[in-house]
Coordinates of C-alpha atoms in Angstrom, one line a residue:
M4 CA 138.0 114.5 78.3
E5 CA 138.5 112.1 81.0
F6 CA 136.0 112.6 82.7
F7 CA 133.7 111.6 79.6
Q8 CA 135.9 108.3 79.0
R9 CA 134.3 106.5 82.2
F10 CA 130.8 106.7 80.4
A11 CA 132.2 105.4 77.6
I12 CA 131.3 101.7 76.5
P13 CA 134.2 99.3 77.0
H14 CA 133.5 96.6 74.3
P15 CA 131.6 98.5 72.0
S16 CA 130.1 97.1 68.7
P17 CA 127.5 97.4 65.7
A18 CA 124.9 96.2 67.3
I19 CA 125.3 98.5 70.9
Y20 CA 126.0 101.7 68.4
A21 CA 122.8 100.4 66.5
S22 CA 121.0 100.3 69.9
M23 CA 121.8 103.8 71.4
V24 CA 120.8 105.2 67.7
A25 CA 117.3 103.5 68.0
I26 CA 116.8 104.2 72.0
A27 CA 117.6 108.2 70.9
L28 CA 115.5 107.9 68.2
V29 CA 112.8 106.1 70.4
S30 CA 112.9 108.9 73.6
I31 CA 112.5 111.9 70.5
G32 CA 109.6 109.8 68.8
I33 CA 108.0 109.6 72.5
V34 CA 108.3 113.6 73.6
V35 CA 107.4 114.7 70.0
G36 CA 103.9 112.7 69.6
L37 CA 103.1 113.7 73.7
T38 CA 103.8 117.3 72.5
Y39 CA 102.3 117.1 69.4
F40 CA 99.2 115.2 70.5
K41 CA 99.3 117.8 74.1
K42 CA 99.5 115.1 76.5
W43 CA 101.8 116.1 78.7
G44 CA 99.0 117.0 81.1
Y45 CA 96.9 113.8 80.6
L46 CA 100.0 111.8 81.4
W47 CA 100.8 114.4 84.4
R48 CA 97.5 113.6 85.9
E49 CA 96.3 110.1 85.1
W50 CA 99.6 108.5 85.3
L51 CA 103.1 110.0 86.6
T52 CA 100.9 110.8 89.6
T53 CA 98.1 108.1 90.6
V54 CA 98.0 106.3 93.5
D55 CA 95.3 104.5 91.7
H56 CA 95.5 100.7 92.7
K57 CA 94.2 99.4 88.7
K58 CA 96.0 101.9 86.8
I59 CA 99.6 100.9 89.0
G60 CA 98.6 97.7 88.3
I61 CA 98.5 98.0 84.1
M62 CA 101.5 100.2 84.5
Y63 CA 103.6 97.0 86.0
L64 CA 101.6 95.2 83.8
L65 CA 103.2 97.0 80.3
S66 CA 106.7 97.2 82.1
A67 CA 107.0 93.3 82.3
I68 CA 105.5 92.9 78.7
L69 CA 108.4 95.1 77.5
M70 CA 110.7 93.9 80.0
L71 CA 109.4 90.4 78.2
F72 CA 110.9 91.5 75.2
R73 CA 114.3 92.9 76.0
G74 CA 115.2 89.5 77.9
G75 CA 113.3 87.7 74.8
A76 CA 115.8 89.4 72.5
D77 CA 118.6 87.7 75.0
A78 CA 117.4 84.9 74.8
I79 CA 117.4 84.9 71.1
M80 CA 120.9 86.0 71.3
M81 CA 122.2 83.7 73.1
R82 CA 120.3 80.4 70.9
A83 CA 121.6 81.6 67.6
Q84 CA 125.7 82.1 69.2
L85 CA 125.1 78.1 70.7
A86 CA 122.9 76.9 67.3
T87 CA 126.0 76.1 65.7
P88 CA 129.5 74.9 66.8
E89 CA 132.4 77.3 67.0
A90 CA 129.4 80.2 66.1
K91 CA 131.5 84.2 65.5
L92 CA 128.0 86.1 66.2
L93 CA 129.2 86.5 69.9
D94 CA 132.6 86.5 71.2
A95 CA 133.0 85.2 75.1
Q96 CA 132.5 89.2 76.6
H97 CA 129.5 90.0 75.1
Y98 CA 127.5 86.6 75.3
N99 CA 128.5 87.1 79.3
E100 CA 127.2 90.0 79.1
I101 CA 124.3 88.9 77.8
F102 CA 123.3 85.7 79.8
T103 CA 123.9 88.0 82.7
T104 CA 121.6 90.6 81.8
H105 CA 119.0 88.3 80.7
G106 CA 118.5 86.5 83.8
V107 CA 118.5 89.7 85.8
V108 CA 115.8 91.3 83.2
M109 CA 113.9 88.1 83.4
I110 CA 113.9 87.6 87.0
I111 CA 113.8 91.1 88.5
F112 CA 112.7 93.2 85.5
M113 CA 109.6 90.8 84.1
A114 CA 108.6 88.4 86.8
M115 CA 108.2 90.5 89.6
P116 CA 106.3 93.3 87.6
F117 CA 103.9 91.0 86.1
I118 CA 102.9 89.3 90.1
F119 CA 102.6 92.8 90.6
A120 CA 100.3 93.8 88.1
F121 CA 97.7 91.3 89.2
M122 CA 98.2 92.0 92.6
N123 CA 97.3 95.2 92.4
L124 CA 94.4 94.3 89.9
I125 CA 93.4 92.0 91.5
V126 CA 94.0 91.4 95.0
P127 CA 91.7 94.8 96.4
L128 CA 88.9 93.9 93.9
Q129 CA 88.9 90.0 95.4
I130 CA 88.5 91.3 98.9
G131 CA 86.6 94.1 98.1
A132 CA 88.6 96.6 99.5
R133 CA 88.7 100.1 97.6
D134 CA 92.2 100.6 97.0
V135 CA 95.0 98.8 99.0
A136 CA 96.4 100.2 102.1
F137 CA 98.8 102.7 101.5
P138 CA 97.9 104.0 97.8
R139 CA 101.3 107.0 97.8
L140 CA 103.5 103.8 99.1
N141 CA 101.9 101.7 96.4
A142 CA 103.1 104.6 93.7
L143 CA 106.6 105.0 95.0
S144 CA 106.7 100.9 94.9
F145 CA 106.0 101.2 91.1
W146 CA 108.6 104.3 90.4
L147 CA 111.3 102.7 92.2
F148 CA 111.2 99.4 90.5
F149 CA 110.5 101.2 87.0
F150 CA 113.6 103.7 87.6
G151 CA 115.6 101.0 88.9
A152 CA 114.8 98.8 85.7
M153 CA 115.5 102.1 83.8
L154 CA 119.1 102.1 85.4
F155 CA 120.3 98.4 84.5
N156 CA 118.3 99.0 80.8
I157 CA 121.1 101.7 80.1
S158 CA 124.1 99.6 81.7
F159 CA 124.9 99.1 77.8
V160 CA 124.7 102.3 76.1
V161 CA 126.1 104.0 78.7
G162 CA 129.4 102.6 80.8
G163 CA 129.0 98.8 80.3
S164 CA 126.8 96.0 81.0
P165 CA 127.1 93.6 83.8
D166 CA 128.9 90.6 82.9
A167 CA 129.5 88.4 86.1
G168 CA 126.2 86.6 85.8
W169 CA 122.9 86.9 87.2
T170 CA 123.9 85.9 90.1
S171 CA 127.0 88.2 90.7
Y172 CA 129.6 85.9 92.1
F173 CA 132.4 86.7 94.1
P174 CA 135.1 87.2 93.3
L175 CA 134.6 87.1 89.2
A176 CA 132.2 90.5 91.0
G177 CA 135.3 92.1 92.4
N178 CA 136.9 95.0 91.0
D179 CA 139.7 92.6 90.1
F180 CA 137.9 90.3 87.7
S181 CA 134.8 92.8 86.5
T182 CA 136.8 96.2 86.0
S183 CA 133.7 98.1 84.1
V184 CA 131.1 99.5 86.0
G185 CA 128.6 97.0 85.2
T186 CA 128.6 95.5 88.1
N187 CA 128.0 99.0 90.3
Y188 CA 124.9 99.1 87.8
Y189 CA 123.4 95.4 88.9
M190 CA 124.2 95.7 92.6
I191 CA 122.6 99.4 92.9
A192 CA 119.9 98.8 90.4
I193 CA 118.4 95.7 92.2
Q194 CA 118.6 97.8 95.4
I195 CA 116.7 100.4 94.3
S196 CA 114.3 98.3 92.3
G197 CA 114.0 95.4 95.6
I198 CA 113.2 98.4 97.8
G199 CA 110.1 99.0 95.8
S200 CA 109.7 95.3 95.9
L201 CA 109.7 95.3 100.0
M202 CA 107.6 98.0 100.0
T203 CA 105.1 96.2 97.9
G204 CA 105.4 93.1 100.6
I205 CA 103.9 95.5 103.5
N206 CA 101.7 97.4 101.7
M207 CA 100.0 94.1 100.6
I208 CA 100.2 92.4 103.9
T209 CA 98.2 95.0 105.5
T210 CA 95.5 95.5 103.0
I211 CA 94.8 91.6 103.0
L212 CA 94.8 91.4 106.9
K213 CA 92.8 94.6 107.3
M214 CA 90.7 95.7 104.7
R215 CA 88.7 92.6 103.8
A216 CA 84.8 93.0 103.1
P217 CA 82.7 92.7 106.1
G218 CA 82.1 88.8 106.4
M219 CA 85.1 88.2 104.6
K220 CA 87.1 85.6 106.7
L221 CA 91.1 84.6 106.0
M222 CA 89.1 81.2 105.1
Q223 CA 86.9 82.7 102.6
M224 CA 89.3 84.3 100.3
P225 CA 89.9 83.8 97.1
M226 CA 93.0 81.2 96.4
F227 CA 95.0 84.1 94.4
T228 CA 94.7 86.7 97.6
W229 CA 95.9 83.3 99.9
S230 CA 99.1 83.4 97.4
A231 CA 99.1 86.7 97.0
F232 CA 99.9 87.2 101.1
I233 CA 102.2 84.4 101.5
A234 CA 103.9 85.4 98.4
N235 CA 104.4 88.8 100.4
V236 CA 105.2 87.7 103.6
I237 CA 108.2 85.3 101.5
I238 CA 109.0 88.8 100.5
V239 CA 109.2 90.3 103.9
F240 CA 111.6 88.0 104.6
A241 CA 113.5 87.5 102.4
F242 CA 114.5 90.9 100.2
P243 CA 116.3 92.2 103.6
V244 CA 118.8 89.6 103.0
L245 CA 118.9 90.8 99.5
T246 CA 119.5 94.0 100.8
V247 CA 122.0 93.9 102.9
A248 CA 124.2 91.9 100.6
L249 CA 123.5 94.5 97.8
I250 CA 125.0 96.6 100.0
M251 CA 127.5 94.9 101.1
G252 CA 129.0 94.1 97.4
T253 CA 128.4 97.9 96.9
T254 CA 130.8 99.3 99.4
D255 CA 133.3 96.5 98.1
R256 CA 133.2 97.3 94.5
L257 CA 133.3 101.6 95.2
F258 CA 135.0 101.6 99.0
G259 CA 137.4 98.5 99.1
T260 CA 136.1 97.2 101.9
N261 CA 136.7 92.8 102.1
F262 CA 133.0 91.6 102.9
F263 CA 133.3 89.1 99.9
T264 CA 137.0 89.1 98.7
T265 CA 138.9 86.5 98.8
G266 CA 141.9 87.8 101.0
N267 CA 142.1 90.7 103.9
G268 CA 139.0 88.3 106.2
G269 CA 137.1 88.9 103.0
M270 CA 134.3 85.4 102.6
D271 CA 133.7 84.6 98.7
M272 CA 131.1 83.0 99.7
L273 CA 128.9 84.9 101.9
W274 CA 128.2 86.4 99.2
A275 CA 126.3 82.8 97.5
N276 CA 125.1 82.3 100.8
F277 CA 123.0 85.1 100.6
F278 CA 122.2 85.5 97.5
W279 CA 120.2 81.8 97.8
V280 CA 118.9 82.7 100.6
W281 CA 117.1 85.3 99.2
G282 CA 117.5 83.9 95.6
H283 CA 115.5 80.5 96.7
P284 CA 112.4 81.8 98.1
E285 CA 112.6 84.5 95.4
V286 CA 111.4 81.2 93.1
Y287 CA 108.1 81.0 95.1
I288 CA 107.5 84.4 95.4
L289 CA 106.7 83.8 92.2
I290 CA 105.5 80.6 91.5
L291 CA 102.5 81.1 94.8
P292 CA 100.9 83.7 92.7
A293 CA 101.0 81.9 89.4
F294 CA 99.7 78.8 91.3
G295 CA 97.3 81.1 92.2
L296 CA 96.0 82.3 89.3
Y297 CA 95.7 78.6 88.0
S298 CA 93.5 78.3 90.8
E299 CA 91.1 81.1 89.8
I300 CA 91.0 79.7 86.3
I301 CA 91.0 76.2 86.1
S302 CA 87.7 76.1 88.6
T303 CA 86.1 79.0 86.6
F304 CA 86.4 77.1 83.5
S305 CA 85.3 73.8 85.1
S306 CA 82.8 75.3 86.8
R307 CA 83.3 73.9 89.8
N308 CA 84.3 75.3 93.2
L309 CA 88.3 74.7 94.0
Y310 CA 88.7 70.9 95.5
G311 CA 90.7 70.9 98.5
Y312 CA 90.5 74.2 99.4
K313 CA 92.2 74.1 103.6
S314 CA 94.7 71.8 101.3
M315 CA 95.9 74.3 99.4
V316 CA 96.7 77.0 101.8
A317 CA 98.3 74.8 103.7
S318 CA 100.6 73.7 101.4
M319 CA 101.4 76.8 100.2
V320 CA 102.4 77.6 103.3
I321 CA 104.3 74.8 104.3
I322 CA 105.9 75.6 101.0
S323 CA 106.3 79.4 102.4
L324 CA 108.8 78.1 105.2
L325 CA 110.6 75.2 103.5
S326 CA 111.7 77.4 101.2
F327 CA 114.0 79.3 103.7
L328 CA 115.6 75.9 104.4
V329 CA 116.7 74.7 100.6
W330 CA 119.3 77.4 99.8
T331 CA 122.5 75.3 100.1
H332 CA 120.9 73.1 97.2
H333 CA 122.3 75.7 95.0
F334 CA 125.9 74.7 95.6
F335 CA 126.0 71.1 96.5
T336 CA 129.5 71.1 94.9
M337 CA 131.2 74.3 96.5
G338 CA 132.4 72.4 99.6
Q339 CA 130.3 72.0 102.1
G340 CA 130.5 68.5 104.2
A341 CA 128.2 65.0 103.0
L342 CA 126.1 66.0 106.1
T343 CA 125.2 69.3 105.5
N344 CA 124.7 68.0 101.4
S345 CA 122.5 65.3 103.2
I346 CA 120.1 67.7 105.4
F347 CA 120.0 70.2 102.1
S348 CA 118.8 67.6 99.8
I349 CA 116.2 66.5 102.1
T350 CA 115.2 69.4 102.8
T351 CA 114.6 70.0 98.6
M352 CA 113.0 66.5 98.0
A353 CA 110.3 67.6 100.7
I354 CA 109.2 70.6 98.7
S355 CA 108.1 68.5 96.0
V356 CA 105.6 67.0 98.5
P357 CA 103.0 70.2 99.1
T358 CA 103.8 70.9 95.3
G359 CA 102.3 67.8 94.3
V360 CA 99.6 67.8 96.4
K361 CA 98.1 71.1 94.7
I362 CA 98.7 69.6 91.4
F363 CA 96.4 66.8 92.3
N364 CA 93.7 69.1 94.0
W365 CA 94.0 70.9 90.4
L366 CA 93.4 67.6 88.8
F367 CA 90.4 66.9 91.4
T368 CA 88.8 70.2 90.6
M369 CA 89.0 69.2 86.8
W370 CA 87.6 65.5 87.1
K371 CA 83.5 65.5 86.3
G372 CA 83.9 68.7 85.4
K373 CA 82.3 70.9 82.3
I374 CA 85.1 72.1 81.1
R375 CA 85.5 74.8 78.8
F376 CA 88.6 75.1 76.5
T377 CA 89.4 78.4 76.4
V378 CA 92.8 80.2 75.7
P379 CA 93.6 80.6 79.8
M380 CA 92.4 77.3 80.7
L381 CA 94.7 75.3 77.4
Y382 CA 97.8 77.4 79.3
S383 CA 96.4 75.9 82.7
I384 CA 96.0 72.6 81.1
G385 CA 99.4 72.4 79.8
F386 CA 101.5 73.6 82.5
I387 CA 100.3 70.7 84.6
P388 CA 102.8 67.7 82.6
L389 CA 105.5 70.6 81.6
F390 CA 106.0 71.3 85.5
V391 CA 105.6 68.1 86.7
I392 CA 108.6 67.3 84.3
G393 CA 110.9 70.9 85.4
G394 CA 109.8 69.4 89.4
V395 CA 111.2 65.4 88.6
T396 CA 114.1 67.3 87.3
G397 CA 114.2 69.2 90.2
V398 CA 114.4 65.9 92.7
M399 CA 117.2 64.7 90.3
L400 CA 119.4 67.5 91.1
A401 CA 118.0 67.2 95.0
M402 CA 120.5 64.1 95.0
S403 CA 123.4 65.5 95.9
A404 CA 125.7 63.0 94.7
A405 CA 124.1 63.1 91.7
D406 CA 124.3 66.6 91.5
Y407 CA 127.9 66.7 90.9
Q408 CA 126.8 65.2 87.3
Y409 CA 124.0 67.8 86.6
H410 CA 125.6 70.8 88.0
N411 CA 126.9 73.6 85.8
T412 CA 125.4 71.4 82.8
M413 CA 122.9 72.7 80.5
F414 CA 120.4 70.1 82.4
L415 CA 120.5 73.0 84.9
V416 CA 119.2 75.3 82.2
A417 CA 117.0 73.2 81.1
H418 CA 115.4 72.7 84.3
F419 CA 114.9 76.0 85.7
H420 CA 113.4 76.7 82.4
N421 CA 111.1 74.0 83.1
A422 CA 109.8 75.1 85.9
I423 CA 109.6 78.8 85.6
I424 CA 108.7 79.0 82.0
P425 CA 105.5 76.8 82.7
G426 CA 105.3 78.0 86.2
V427 CA 104.9 81.5 85.7
V428 CA 105.0 82.5 82.5
F429 CA 102.5 80.8 81.3
A430 CA 100.0 81.6 84.2
M431 CA 100.9 85.6 83.5
L432 CA 99.6 85.3 80.2
A433 CA 96.5 82.9 81.0
G434 CA 96.2 85.5 83.5
L435 CA 96.6 87.9 81.2
T436 CA 94.2 86.6 79.0
Y437 CA 91.5 86.0 81.6
Y438 CA 91.5 89.2 83.7
W439 CA 92.2 91.2 80.1
P440 CA 88.6 91.5 79.9
K441 CA 88.1 93.4 83.1
F442 CA 90.4 96.4 83.2
F443 CA 90.7 97.0 79.2
G444 CA 86.8 96.6 78.4
F445 CA 87.3 93.7 75.5
M446 CA 87.4 90.3 75.2
L447 CA 91.1 89.1 73.3
N448 CA 90.7 87.3 69.8
E449 CA 90.4 83.5 71.1
K450 CA 91.9 81.9 67.8
I451 CA 94.7 84.2 67.9
G452 CA 95.2 83.5 72.0
K453 CA 95.6 79.5 70.7
S454 CA 97.7 80.0 68.2
T455 CA 100.0 81.9 71.0
F456 CA 99.0 78.9 73.2
W457 CA 100.8 76.0 70.4
L458 CA 103.5 77.9 69.3
L459 CA 105.2 78.6 72.9
S460 CA 104.3 74.8 74.5
I461 CA 105.8 72.9 71.2
G462 CA 108.5 75.9 71.0
F463 CA 109.4 75.2 74.7
V464 CA 109.7 71.3 74.1
L465 CA 111.8 72.2 71.4
A466 CA 113.8 74.5 73.1
F467 CA 114.5 73.0 76.3
F468 CA 113.9 69.3 76.2
P469 CA 117.0 69.1 74.0
M470 CA 119.4 70.5 76.6
Y471 CA 118.9 68.2 79.3
I472 CA 120.7 65.5 76.6
T473 CA 123.2 67.9 75.9
G474 CA 123.5 68.6 79.6
L475 CA 124.0 65.3 80.6
D476 CA 126.5 64.8 77.4
G477 CA 128.4 66.9 79.6
Q478 CA 127.3 70.7 77.6
A479 CA 128.5 73.1 80.4
R480 CA 126.0 76.2 81.2
R481 CA 128.0 80.0 80.4
M482 CA 129.9 78.6 77.8
Y483 CA 129.8 80.5 74.2
T484 CA 130.8 78.1 72.6
Y485 CA 131.4 74.3 71.8
S486 CA 133.6 72.3 69.4
E487 CA 131.9 70.3 66.9
A488 CA 133.4 67.4 68.0
T489 CA 131.5 67.4 71.3
G490 CA 128.4 66.6 68.8
F491 CA 126.2 69.1 70.3
G492 CA 125.5 71.0 67.2
P493 CA 122.1 68.9 66.2
L494 CA 120.4 69.4 69.6
N495 CA 121.6 73.0 70.1
M496 CA 119.9 73.9 66.3
V497 CA 116.8 72.2 67.6
S498 CA 116.4 74.3 70.7
F499 CA 117.3 77.4 68.1
F500 CA 114.5 76.4 66.2
G501 CA 112.4 75.9 69.2
A502 CA 113.0 79.4 70.6
G503 CA 111.9 80.8 67.1
L504 CA 109.1 79.7 67.3
M505 CA 108.7 80.9 70.9
A506 CA 109.4 84.2 69.9
L507 CA 107.1 83.9 67.1
G508 CA 104.6 83.4 69.9
F509 CA 105.6 86.6 72.0
V510 CA 105.1 88.6 68.9
T511 CA 101.4 86.8 67.8
I512 CA 100.5 88.1 71.8
V513 CA 101.2 91.9 70.5
W514 CA 99.4 90.9 67.0
N515 CA 96.4 89.6 69.1
I516 CA 96.2 93.0 71.5
Y517 CA 96.0 94.6 68.6
Y518 CA 93.9 92.6 66.7
S519 CA 90.8 92.9 69.6
F520 CA 91.3 96.2 69.7
K521 CA 90.5 97.1 66.6
N522 CA 88.0 94.6 66.4
S523 CA 86.1 92.9 69.7
P524 CA 83.3 93.7 70.1
R525 CA 82.9 96.3 73.7
D526 CA 79.5 95.2 75.0
I527 CA 80.6 92.0 77.1
G528 CA 79.1 93.2 80.4
S529 CA 81.3 92.7 83.4
D530 CA 81.3 88.9 83.9
P531 CA 82.2 87.4 80.5
W532 CA 83.7 83.9 81.8
D533 CA 80.9 83.3 84.5
A534 CA 83.7 83.8 86.9
R535 CA 83.0 83.2 90.8
S536 CA 85.0 85.8 92.9
L537 CA 84.2 89.3 94.0
E538 CA 86.2 91.4 91.2
W539 CA 83.6 90.4 88.4
A540 CA 81.2 91.5 90.6
T541 CA 81.9 95.3 89.7
H542 CA 81.8 97.4 86.2
T543 CA 84.0 96.8 83.5
P544 CA 85.2 99.3 83.1
V545 CA 86.2 99.3 87.4
P546 CA 84.7 102.6 88.4
V547 CA 87.9 104.4 90.6
Y548 CA 86.3 103.3 94.2
N549 CA 85.8 99.8 92.7
F550 CA 82.6 99.1 94.4
A551 CA 79.4 101.3 95.2
R552 CA 78.7 99.8 98.1
M553 CA 80.9 97.1 100.3
P554 CA 79.7 93.6 99.3
Q555 CA 78.7 91.6 102.1
V556 CA 80.7 87.9 102.2
N557 CA 79.8 85.1 103.5
S558 CA 81.9 82.1 101.4
S559 CA 85.1 81.8 99.4
E560 CA 82.7 82.3 96.7
A561 CA 80.1 84.7 97.6
F562 CA 79.8 86.0 94.1
W563 CA 79.4 83.0 92.5
D564 CA 76.6 82.5 95.3
S565 CA 75.1 85.7 94.7
K566 CA 74.4 84.2 90.7
K567 CA 73.6 80.6 91.9
K568 CA 72.1 80.9 94.8
G569 CA 70.5 84.1 95.3
H570 CA 73.3 85.4 98.2
Q571 CA 72.6 89.6 98.4
L572 CA 75.9 90.7 98.2
F573 CA 75.2 94.5 98.2
K574 CA 73.1 96.1 100.6
G575 CA 72.2 98.7 102.1
E576 CA 72.4 102.9 100.4
Y577 CA 74.9 104.2 99.2
Q578 CA 77.0 106.5 101.2
E579 CA 80.2 109.2 100.6
I580 CA 83.1 107.2 99.6
H581 CA 86.9 108.5 101.1
M582 CA 89.6 108.1 98.1
P583 CA 93.0 108.9 98.3
N584 CA 94.3 112.2 96.5
N585 CA 97.1 112.0 93.4
S586 CA 100.7 112.5 94.4
G587 CA 104.2 113.6 92.2
V588 CA 105.9 113.2 95.1
P589 CA 106.6 108.8 94.5
F590 CA 107.7 109.9 91.3
V591 CA 109.4 112.7 91.5
M592 CA 111.5 111.0 94.4
S593 CA 112.2 107.8 92.4
A594 CA 113.8 110.0 89.4
I595 CA 115.8 111.3 92.5
F596 CA 116.6 107.6 93.1
F597 CA 117.9 107.4 89.9
V598 CA 119.9 110.4 89.6
A599 CA 121.5 108.9 93.0
G600 CA 122.1 105.2 91.8
F601 CA 123.8 106.5 88.5
S602 CA 125.6 108.8 90.5
F603 CA 126.9 105.7 92.8
V604 CA 127.2 104.0 89.5
F605 CA 130.2 106.0 88.3
A606 CA 131.2 107.4 91.9
L607 CA 130.1 110.5 91.1
W608 CA 130.0 111.8 94.7
V609 CA 128.5 115.7 94.6
P610 CA 125.7 114.7 92.6
A611 CA 125.0 111.6 94.7
V612 CA 125.0 113.9 98.1
I613 CA 122.6 115.8 96.2
A614 CA 120.9 113.7 95.3
L615 CA 120.4 111.4 98.2
I616 CA 119.4 115.1 100.1
G617 CA 116.7 115.5 97.6
I618 CA 115.3 112.2 98.8
F619 CA 115.5 112.8 102.1
I620 CA 114.0 116.6 101.5
C621 CA 110.9 114.2 99.5
M622 CA 110.3 112.4 103.0
G623 CA 110.0 115.7 105.0
L624 CA 107.6 116.9 103.1
R625 CA 105.2 113.8 103.1
S626 CA 105.8 113.7 107.1
F627 CA 104.5 117.0 107.5
E628 CA 101.8 117.0 104.4
L629 CA 98.1 117.7 105.5
D630 CA 96.6 115.6 102.9
H631 CA 93.2 114.2 103.9
G632 CA 92.0 112.6 100.1
Y633 CA 88.9 113.2 99.2
H634 CA 84.8 112.6 99.1
I635 CA 83.1 110.8 96.0
H636 CA 79.4 112.1 97.0
V637 CA 76.1 109.8 97.1
E638 CA 75.1 111.8 94.0
E639 CA 78.1 111.5 91.8
I640 CA 78.3 107.9 92.5
E641 CA 74.4 107.2 91.6
E642 CA 75.8 109.3 88.4
T643 CA 78.4 106.6 87.7
E644 CA 76.7 103.5 88.3
K645 CA 73.6 104.9 86.1
K646 CA 76.2 105.4 83.4
L647 CA 77.5 102.0 83.7
G648 CA 74.5 99.9 83.7
G649 CA 73.5 98.8 87.2
A650 CA 74.1 99.7 91.0
K651 CA 76.5 97.5 92.2

């Protein structure tokens, strides 16, 4: 019995028991459904073993949406607990677990896969490539992310959730104060997922530098591709820091090292520095691709080329450099001197300048444009004023002296969400609506989509703007309750109502997908938005090879030029196309990573060693495997092109 007791939940509740039952029932339902409809073979051939960047992008997208609702449930519980003074919905321990998992799920397991989804779906098409540079590595990246996410999410039903905050500061995250295995889950699950993210960074950089269409120069790439390129450069420099920090934190907890302890030569602030050397660039890993999506959408629905192309690229490069020079602003109040605080205060305020350049570029793109107020454009327009407010409050927080008033209050929570929700979530939903017809063959309903936009926008303002006021009045973040005498109750109730509106908005997204699947027409053509870049120059649905003939590019808007200026985009005869074979090794290897991670969480050393051996066996098999892919013959290409309705 002692062996099994280690897997028990240290702080059980009826909600956790209900979750266990729900997870079991859903899992059984999935197995029964796949067996009844005889879809196991289809699932293995078409999805679990795929190396097609489009299918991998769709799996990232589905995972991100699933995690959006998972993290959103945590958010609703937190707002419900804080809606009234001295509420009893959650006790202190469960509140700590919920706000910890909310932050990790939303940043690592929702926002990251959302941007990776669009990178996978769009970048190869925008640069005229047939896949990414390393297709099998791309599959391994996804499955490492997926199994890392699953490992993290089983924590609340097996062993207990992490409870030291999403930043997991030491010494709170050490064994003395976090006695359950929850923080082990944090360290190891994020580590597994982070390895996949680092692989994606290397893959995307190589793809963009080496696989562009003939004639496409760097300064002719679409803006989303530029934003993806710069974001992945940040990934390659930032994620190794997180990897090292997580290894050190894991060894502190499992093997008794003293990297981050408060005694025996350890330094707890070392974790805070490592975390934010990764953490603040991570913000721009999320924001820059979102900026790229807004650029594509605003240009399309303003019927104008993007204003200030070179300044947009330059501003993103400057942002990427400055993102590594601001991390200390996260702990102005933690003891470093006035000189250090002043330097990082200046760099933090400086980063707002290139961001402001982009705001004016988008405004000038819309100036005198023929604006179409579609759902993606509404998100893009709504983003600008909301994000500017988030940016202005960021400059307020950048003033190190004033930060002693703002820090660790709800003002900071409001600022962070004021930047991330309009900056990232709105962009993801705009991109989801914009690119949905390209990859699913039908358009989402505009009326329902506009209702979603207004529910989310109004709900967002009601949910987070009151926090600025309560934060300035002294309401601390991370506190699970407050007294009636503080006077925070009415504004917290407004925040809860706003969160409810946002939850309703997210539910309407699911309804929109279902309604549109049932009712939207399928004869939408390959360019339903009258767009400008190469991803719209191929068929809908996109064939496995993307382009039957490689596009010939001589401008930053080659597809627009082919429509409006008569530029011949596709020249020459069809030729055989070389494509990569599917492989089950990435899935199997990532599943073994899951087993290894689970074993490390509970210090089960025998299965951990066996799993590590299995990982090296998978690597060895790949090293000695002779796999030259396959060729699509000209006759098959001609047949596919004829079936899809024209030559590309």
